[in-house]
Amino acid sequence: MRFGTTMAASAAFLLTAGTAAAENWDLPAAYPASNYHTEILESFADSVEENTGGEITITVHANGSLYKGDEIKRAVQTGQAQIGERLISALANEDPLFGLDAVPFLASDFDSARRLYEASKPALVDLLAEQNLHFLYAIPWPPQGLYTQQPINSASDMEGVTFRAYNPATARLAELTGAVPTQIEAAEVTQAFATGTVESMISSGATGYDTKLWEHAEYFYDVQAWLPKNMVFVNADVWEGLTDDQRSAIEAAAAEAETAGWAKAEELAQWYKDELAANGMTVEAPSEELKADLTAIGETMTEEWLASAGETGREIIDAYRGN
Ligand code: PCA
């Protein structure tokens, strides 16, 4: 925090003094460099540099290389990194609001995910502000499906199956099917499957593709259960230390990145599934029974979410549903 303020203050001083003070920010990210989220972080960084006339440059550190996924938010809150990207729903233990976009079947296509985002954004921005973070933008993952080694026809087929979770909701869902969840960051997924630590997971076609999951799992059930989002945020002290022009330059780059990201996710959703199939996986829709079982679990989890998220949660869901 202190570091951020000092940096920003000295940058502001140098600027007033008429010297171009270039500030370089570190941006820790949890996903591989070739993933579209990370590619968009790179183009966001280019736009920031361009829009600020080189006053602010950003170095993207992909794949948990600077901080692991579960360390990124704290690193930015404390000013160890100026800016970062994190999967919102991974933070659901801190506040239920972070878990909203991973409630199964609440919003399971791009249009609904967009409306859910719009309904929840003001509360998300405020929550982050209370945590010394300035929210910039959020981009979805493609719809989530079930990866397994054995055919799964109903939720009870998951009984006793080891399962990779990436947030509290995936762990809860696993638990409700009788599967055995372990929390594992995307960067460690390939290894976790290769060593037999886990044998199933729920994720997008994107992460199955990035981790070459066809080497370790045979089936992808295209359940389309929800579309979780990554978000990008800046340390609030660093943000406050910027000039108005710098802030608008960054907001403009963020808006551009967000639009590009939503389009990219939608454009790639089918492509990823085609790649899974081309690499030998059986990619299919869930059976009626599996679908019904997971829908029932989704209803339970929606109730649980509403019970934990109180009045704010109820208002967001009402706004989303147009009540
Ligand atoms: N990929 C990320 C989060 C959601 C997704 O589709 C992961 O599996 O970690």
Short mmCIF file of C-alpha atoms and ligand atoms in Angstrom, two decimals:
data_model
loop_
_atom_site.label_atom_id
_atom_site.label_comp_id
_atom_site.label_asym_id
_atom_site.label_seq_id
_atom_site.Cartn_x
_atom_site.Cartn_y
_atom_site.Cartn_z
CA MET A 1 0.00 0.00 0.00
CA ARG A 2 2.74 2.36 1.12
CA PHE A 3 4.89 1.38 -1.83
CA GLY A 4 2.03 2.06 -4.27
CA THR A 5 1.30 5.49 -2.82
CA THR A 6 4.94 6.50 -2.85
CA MET A 7 5.41 5.34 -6.41
CA ALA A 8 2.30 7.10 -7.59
CA ALA A 9 3.11 10.27 -5.66
CA SER A 10 6.60 10.49 -7.07
CA ALA A 11 5.25 9.82 -10.55
CA ALA A 12 2.77 12.66 -10.12
CA PHE A 13 5.54 14.95 -8.92
CA LEU A 14 7.78 14.18 -11.84
CA LEU A 15 4.91 14.73 -14.24
CA THR A 16 4.16 18.16 -12.81
CA ALA A 17 7.85 18.88 -13.05
CA GLY A 18 7.52 18.19 -16.76
CA THR A 19 9.58 15.01 -16.84
CA ALA A 20 7.92 11.98 -18.35
CA ALA A 21 7.98 9.51 -15.48
CA ALA A 22 7.25 6.03 -16.72
CA GLU A 23 5.63 3.77 -14.16
CA ASN A 24 5.76 0.05 -14.73
CA TRP A 25 3.06 -2.08 -13.17
CA ASP A 26 3.16 -5.81 -12.56
CA LEU A 27 0.01 -7.69 -13.47
CA PRO A 28 -0.07 -11.22 -12.03
CA ALA A 29 -2.51 -13.56 -13.82
CA ALA A 30 -3.34 -17.21 -13.19
CA TYR A 31 -3.91 -18.58 -16.70
CA PRO A 32 -1.53 -19.50 -19.54
CA ALA A 33 -0.15 -16.87 -21.92
CA SER A 34 -1.98 -18.46 -24.87
CA ASN A 35 -5.40 -18.27 -23.18
CA TYR A 36 -7.65 -15.50 -24.54
CA HIS A 37 -8.00 -13.88 -21.09
CA THR A 38 -4.23 -13.44 -20.96
CA GLU A 39 -4.02 -12.33 -24.60
CA ILE A 40 -6.56 -9.64 -23.80
CA LEU A 41 -4.52 -8.57 -20.76
CA GLU A 42 -1.61 -8.08 -23.16
CA SER A 43 -3.67 -5.95 -25.54
CA PHE A 44 -5.08 -4.04 -22.55
CA ALA A 45 -1.46 -3.36 -21.47
CA ASP A 46 -0.62 -2.12 -24.99
CA SER A 47 -3.64 0.21 -24.98
CA VAL A 48 -2.73 1.59 -21.55
CA GLU A 49 0.77 2.35 -22.75
CA GLU A 50 -0.58 3.99 -25.88
CA ASN A 51 -3.40 5.93 -24.17
CA THR A 52 -1.06 7.28 -21.47
CA GLY A 53 1.65 8.21 -23.95
CA GLY A 54 4.01 5.70 -22.33
CA GLU A 55 3.53 7.05 -18.78
CA ILE A 56 2.20 3.68 -17.60
CA THR A 57 3.40 0.35 -18.86
CA ILE A 58 2.17 -3.02 -17.61
CA THR A 59 4.02 -6.33 -17.46
CA VAL A 60 1.67 -9.33 -17.56
CA HIS A 61 2.90 -12.37 -15.60
CA ALA A 62 0.92 -15.37 -16.90
CA ASN A 63 0.17 -18.78 -15.42
CA GLY A 64 0.68 -17.94 -11.75
CA SER A 65 4.36 -17.16 -12.41
CA LEU A 66 4.56 -14.05 -10.18
CA TYR A 67 1.78 -14.94 -7.73
CA LYS A 68 -0.32 -18.09 -7.77
CA GLY A 69 -4.00 -17.63 -8.52
CA ASP A 70 -5.00 -17.75 -4.87
CA GLU A 71 -2.38 -15.12 -3.93
CA ILE A 72 -3.17 -12.51 -6.58
CA LYS A 73 -5.94 -10.57 -4.90
CA ARG A 74 -4.02 -10.14 -1.65
CA ALA A 75 -0.87 -9.11 -3.54
CA VAL A 76 -2.79 -6.27 -5.21
CA GLN A 77 -4.66 -5.27 -2.04
CA THR A 78 -1.36 -4.89 -0.20
CA GLY A 79 0.40 -3.13 -3.07
CA GLN A 80 2.92 -5.91 -3.79
CA ALA A 81 1.50 -5.80 -7.32
CA GLN A 82 -0.25 -2.70 -8.70
CA ILE A 83 -2.86 -4.56 -10.78
CA GLY A 84 -4.06 -8.14 -11.13
CA GLU A 85 -6.55 -10.58 -12.62
CA ARG A 86 -8.52 -13.11 -10.59
CA LEU A 87 -11.44 -15.49 -11.06
CA ILE A 88 -14.21 -13.72 -9.13
CA SER A 89 -15.95 -16.84 -7.79
CA ALA A 90 -12.73 -18.18 -6.28
CA LEU A 91 -13.21 -15.45 -3.65
CA ALA A 92 -16.68 -16.58 -2.57
CA ASN A 93 -15.52 -17.53 0.93
CA GLU A 94 -14.75 -13.83 1.53
CA ASP A 95 -18.19 -12.65 0.48
CA PRO A 96 -21.10 -14.51 -1.18
CA LEU A 97 -21.37 -11.75 -3.78
CA PHE A 98 -18.14 -13.03 -5.35
CA GLY A 99 -19.81 -16.43 -5.83
CA LEU A 100 -22.84 -15.25 -7.79
CA ASP A 101 -21.61 -16.07 -11.29
CA ALA A 102 -20.87 -19.67 -10.31
CA VAL A 103 -24.33 -20.56 -9.02
CA PRO A 104 -25.29 -23.50 -11.30
CA PHE A 105 -27.93 -22.75 -13.95
CA LEU A 106 -28.70 -19.25 -12.72
CA ALA A 107 -27.18 -17.78 -15.90
CA SER A 108 -25.96 -20.40 -18.32
CA ASP A 109 -25.62 -18.62 -21.67
CA PHE A 110 -23.77 -15.49 -22.74
CA ASP A 111 -26.82 -13.19 -22.77
CA SER A 112 -27.93 -14.22 -19.29
CA ALA A 113 -24.35 -14.01 -18.01
CA ARG A 114 -24.16 -10.47 -19.34
CA ARG A 115 -27.42 -9.50 -17.63
CA LEU A 116 -26.30 -11.10 -14.37
CA TYR A 117 -23.05 -9.15 -14.63
CA GLU A 118 -24.89 -5.88 -15.17
CA ALA A 119 -27.21 -6.55 -12.23
CA SER A 120 -24.31 -7.35 -9.91
CA LYS A 121 -21.66 -4.89 -11.08
CA PRO A 122 -22.47 -1.91 -8.79
CA ALA A 123 -22.33 -4.14 -5.69
CA LEU A 124 -19.13 -5.79 -6.92
CA VAL A 125 -17.46 -2.42 -7.51
CA ASP A 126 -18.44 -1.25 -4.00
CA LEU A 127 -17.31 -4.46 -2.34
CA LEU A 128 -13.89 -4.20 -3.98
CA ALA A 129 -13.62 -0.51 -3.07
CA GLU A 130 -14.07 -1.50 0.60
CA GLN A 131 -11.10 -3.83 0.10
CA ASN A 132 -8.70 -1.21 -1.28
CA LEU A 133 -9.28 -2.29 -4.89
CA HIS A 134 -10.52 -0.38 -7.93
CA PHE A 135 -12.51 -2.62 -10.30
CA LEU A 136 -11.68 -2.27 -14.01
CA TYR A 137 -13.41 -4.97 -16.05
CA ALA A 138 -14.64 -8.57 -16.16
CA ILE A 139 -14.68 -11.21 -18.91
CA PRO A 140 -16.45 -14.61 -18.89
CA TRP A 141 -15.20 -18.12 -19.45
CA PRO A 142 -17.24 -20.26 -21.85
CA PRO A 143 -20.06 -22.37 -20.31
CA GLN A 144 -18.91 -24.98 -17.82
CA GLY A 145 -19.07 -28.71 -18.54
CA LEU A 146 -18.11 -31.94 -16.81
CA TYR A 147 -14.83 -33.74 -17.60
CA THR A 148 -14.62 -37.39 -16.53
CA GLN A 149 -12.71 -40.58 -17.22
CA GLN A 150 -15.78 -42.83 -17.09
CA PRO A 151 -19.21 -42.32 -18.65
CA ILE A 152 -21.55 -40.41 -16.34
CA ASN A 153 -25.30 -40.84 -16.79
CA SER A 154 -26.57 -39.44 -13.53
CA ALA A 155 -25.21 -37.50 -10.56
CA SER A 156 -24.94 -40.73 -8.58
CA ASP A 157 -22.27 -41.95 -11.03
CA MET A 158 -20.03 -39.26 -9.47
CA GLU A 159 -20.17 -41.00 -6.07
CA GLY A 160 -16.61 -41.36 -4.74
CA VAL A 161 -15.01 -39.88 -7.88
CA THR A 162 -12.09 -37.53 -7.14
CA PHE A 163 -12.83 -34.06 -8.44
CA ARG A 164 -10.80 -30.90 -9.08
CA ALA A 165 -12.56 -27.79 -7.70
CA TYR A 166 -11.56 -24.21 -8.56
CA ASN A 167 -13.87 -22.31 -6.20
CA PRO A 168 -16.25 -23.00 -3.29
CA ALA A 169 -19.20 -23.58 -5.67
CA THR A 170 -17.47 -26.37 -7.62
CA ALA A 171 -16.48 -27.97 -4.31
CA ARG A 172 -20.07 -27.73 -3.06
CA LEU A 173 -21.48 -29.14 -6.30
CA ALA A 174 -19.05 -32.06 -6.12
CA GLU A 175 -20.07 -32.70 -2.54
CA LEU A 176 -23.76 -32.71 -3.47
CA THR A 177 -23.10 -35.41 -6.11
CA GLY A 178 -21.01 -37.49 -3.69
CA ALA A 179 -17.73 -36.71 -5.50
CA VAL A 180 -14.55 -35.90 -3.56
CA PRO A 181 -13.30 -32.35 -4.27
CA THR A 182 -9.78 -30.89 -3.98
CA GLN A 183 -9.09 -27.22 -4.70
CA ILE A 184 -6.51 -26.93 -7.52
CA GLU A 185 -5.47 -23.88 -9.55
CA ALA A 186 -5.63 -24.16 -13.36
CA ALA A 187 -1.82 -24.00 -13.59
CA GLU A 188 -1.64 -27.29 -11.63
CA VAL A 189 -4.48 -29.14 -13.37
CA THR A 190 -2.41 -31.15 -15.85
CA GLN A 191 -0.16 -32.40 -13.08
CA ALA A 192 -3.08 -33.21 -10.79
CA PHE A 193 -4.67 -35.41 -13.47
CA ALA A 194 -1.33 -36.92 -14.53
CA THR A 195 -0.49 -37.99 -10.99
CA GLY A 196 -3.98 -39.33 -10.34
CA THR A 197 -4.79 -36.79 -7.62
CA VAL A 198 -8.06 -36.09 -9.42
CA GLU A 199 -10.04 -37.78 -12.16
CA SER A 200 -12.77 -35.26 -12.97
CA MET A 201 -13.56 -31.55 -12.98
CA ILE A 202 -16.06 -28.96 -14.11
CA SER A 203 -14.61 -26.23 -16.29
CA SER A 204 -14.89 -24.69 -19.74
CA GLY A 205 -13.70 -26.12 -23.03
CA ALA A 206 -11.01 -23.43 -22.74
CA THR A 207 -9.30 -24.92 -19.70
CA GLY A 208 -9.68 -28.49 -21.00
CA TYR A 209 -7.96 -27.32 -24.17
CA ASP A 210 -5.24 -25.35 -22.34
CA THR A 211 -4.42 -28.35 -20.13
CA LYS A 212 -4.68 -30.96 -22.97
CA LEU A 213 -7.14 -32.81 -20.80
CA TRP A 214 -7.76 -35.39 -23.53
CA GLU A 215 -4.55 -37.02 -22.30
CA HIS A 216 -6.25 -37.74 -18.96
CA ALA A 217 -10.02 -37.71 -19.41
CA GLU A 218 -12.25 -39.30 -22.00
CA TYR A 219 -15.55 -37.42 -21.69
CA PHE A 220 -16.69 -33.82 -21.82
CA TYR A 221 -20.38 -33.41 -20.95
CA ASP A 222 -21.49 -30.05 -22.29
CA VAL A 223 -23.66 -29.21 -19.31
CA GLN A 224 -23.51 -25.40 -19.75
CA ALA A 225 -23.94 -24.89 -16.04
CA TRP A 226 -22.66 -21.30 -15.60
CA LEU A 227 -20.14 -18.80 -17.02
CA PRO A 228 -17.71 -17.64 -14.34
CA LYS A 229 -15.74 -14.44 -14.93
CA ASN A 230 -12.23 -13.18 -14.40
CA MET A 231 -11.92 -9.60 -13.20
CA VAL A 232 -9.11 -7.07 -13.36
CA PHE A 233 -8.53 -4.61 -10.50
CA VAL A 234 -5.97 -2.01 -9.44
CA ASN A 235 -4.67 -1.23 -5.94
CA ALA A 236 -6.82 1.73 -4.81
CA ASP A 237 -3.86 3.77 -3.48
CA VAL A 238 -2.10 3.42 -6.82
CA TRP A 239 -5.35 4.37 -8.57
CA GLU A 240 -5.83 7.46 -6.38
CA GLY A 241 -2.28 8.56 -7.12
CA LEU A 242 -2.96 8.82 -10.86
CA THR A 243 -3.94 11.96 -12.73
CA ASP A 244 -7.50 12.25 -14.07
CA ASP A 245 -6.12 11.84 -17.58
CA GLN A 246 -4.31 8.67 -16.67
CA ARG A 247 -7.42 7.27 -15.02
CA SER A 248 -9.58 7.96 -18.08
CA ALA A 249 -6.90 6.52 -20.34
CA ILE A 250 -6.95 3.28 -18.34
CA GLU A 251 -10.77 3.15 -18.11
CA ALA A 252 -10.93 3.50 -21.91
CA ALA A 253 -8.49 0.60 -22.34
CA ALA A 254 -10.52 -1.44 -19.82
CA ALA A 255 -13.81 -0.85 -21.65
CA GLU A 256 -12.20 -1.91 -24.91
CA ALA A 257 -10.74 -5.06 -23.30
CA GLU A 258 -14.08 -5.98 -21.77
CA THR A 259 -15.94 -5.71 -25.09
CA ALA A 260 -13.22 -7.69 -26.87
CA GLY A 261 -13.22 -10.36 -24.14
CA TRP A 262 -16.96 -11.04 -24.15
CA ALA A 263 -16.88 -11.34 -27.95
CA LYS A 264 -13.83 -13.62 -27.88
CA ALA A 265 -15.28 -15.98 -25.25
CA GLU A 266 -18.45 -16.43 -27.28
CA GLU A 267 -16.58 -16.80 -30.54
CA LEU A 268 -14.25 -19.48 -29.11
CA ALA A 269 -16.81 -21.49 -27.11
CA GLN A 270 -17.63 -23.93 -29.93
CA TRP A 271 -14.07 -23.96 -31.26
CA TYR A 272 -12.75 -25.28 -27.94
CA LYS A 273 -15.29 -28.13 -27.93
CA ASP A 274 -14.36 -28.98 -31.52
CA GLU A 275 -10.72 -29.15 -30.46
CA LEU A 276 -11.54 -31.47 -27.55
CA ALA A 277 -13.36 -33.77 -29.99
CA ALA A 278 -10.61 -33.51 -32.62
CA ASN A 279 -8.15 -34.65 -29.97
CA GLY A 280 -10.21 -37.74 -29.25
CA MET A 281 -12.56 -36.80 -26.42
CA THR A 282 -16.20 -37.80 -26.45
CA VAL A 283 -17.99 -34.45 -26.37
CA GLU A 284 -21.70 -34.77 -25.78
CA ALA A 285 -24.76 -33.28 -24.15
CA PRO A 286 -25.56 -34.62 -20.66
CA SER A 287 -28.24 -37.32 -20.43
CA GLU A 288 -31.72 -36.17 -19.36
CA GLU A 289 -31.12 -37.73 -15.98
CA LEU A 290 -27.77 -36.06 -15.39
CA LYS A 291 -29.20 -32.76 -16.53
CA ALA A 292 -32.18 -33.11 -14.15
CA ASP A 293 -29.91 -34.11 -11.23
CA LEU A 294 -27.62 -31.13 -11.81
CA THR A 295 -30.59 -28.78 -12.22
CA ALA A 296 -31.89 -29.91 -8.83
CA ILE A 297 -28.44 -29.31 -7.32
CA GLY A 298 -28.48 -25.87 -8.97
CA GLU A 299 -31.79 -25.09 -7.26
CA THR A 300 -30.38 -26.11 -3.88
CA MET A 301 -27.30 -23.97 -4.48
CA THR A 302 -29.39 -20.97 -5.58
CA GLU A 303 -31.33 -21.22 -2.29
CA GLU A 304 -28.09 -21.52 -0.36
CA TRP A 305 -26.67 -18.50 -2.14
CA LEU A 306 -29.76 -16.41 -1.44
CA ALA A 307 -29.69 -17.42 2.23
CA SER A 308 -26.05 -16.35 2.53
CA ALA A 309 -26.18 -13.17 0.44
CA GLY A 310 -29.05 -11.47 2.33
CA GLU A 311 -30.88 -8.41 1.11
CA THR A 312 -28.19 -7.32 -1.40
CA GLY A 313 -28.29 -10.79 -2.94
CA ARG A 314 -32.08 -10.79 -3.20
CA GLU A 315 -32.04 -7.36 -4.89
CA ILE A 316 -29.47 -8.46 -7.45
CA ILE A 317 -31.39 -11.63 -8.31
CA ASP A 318 -34.64 -9.63 -8.59
CA ALA A 319 -32.95 -7.09 -10.87
CA TYR A 320 -31.50 -9.92 -12.97
CA ARG A 321 -34.82 -11.70 -13.25
CA GLY A 322 -36.59 -8.43 -14.00
CA ASN A 323 -38.87 -8.70 -10.94
N1 PCA B 1 -11.48 -22.17 -16.37
C1 PCA B 1 -10.92 -21.80 -15.08
C2 PCA B 1 -12.06 -21.23 -14.33
C3 PCA B 1 -13.27 -21.44 -15.13
C4 PCA B 1 -12.78 -21.99 -16.41
O1 PCA B 1 -13.48 -22.21 -17.39
C5 PCA B 1 -10.39 -22.98 -14.36
O2 PCA B 1 -10.76 -24.13 -14.66
O3 PCA B 1 -9.62 -22.79 -13.41
#
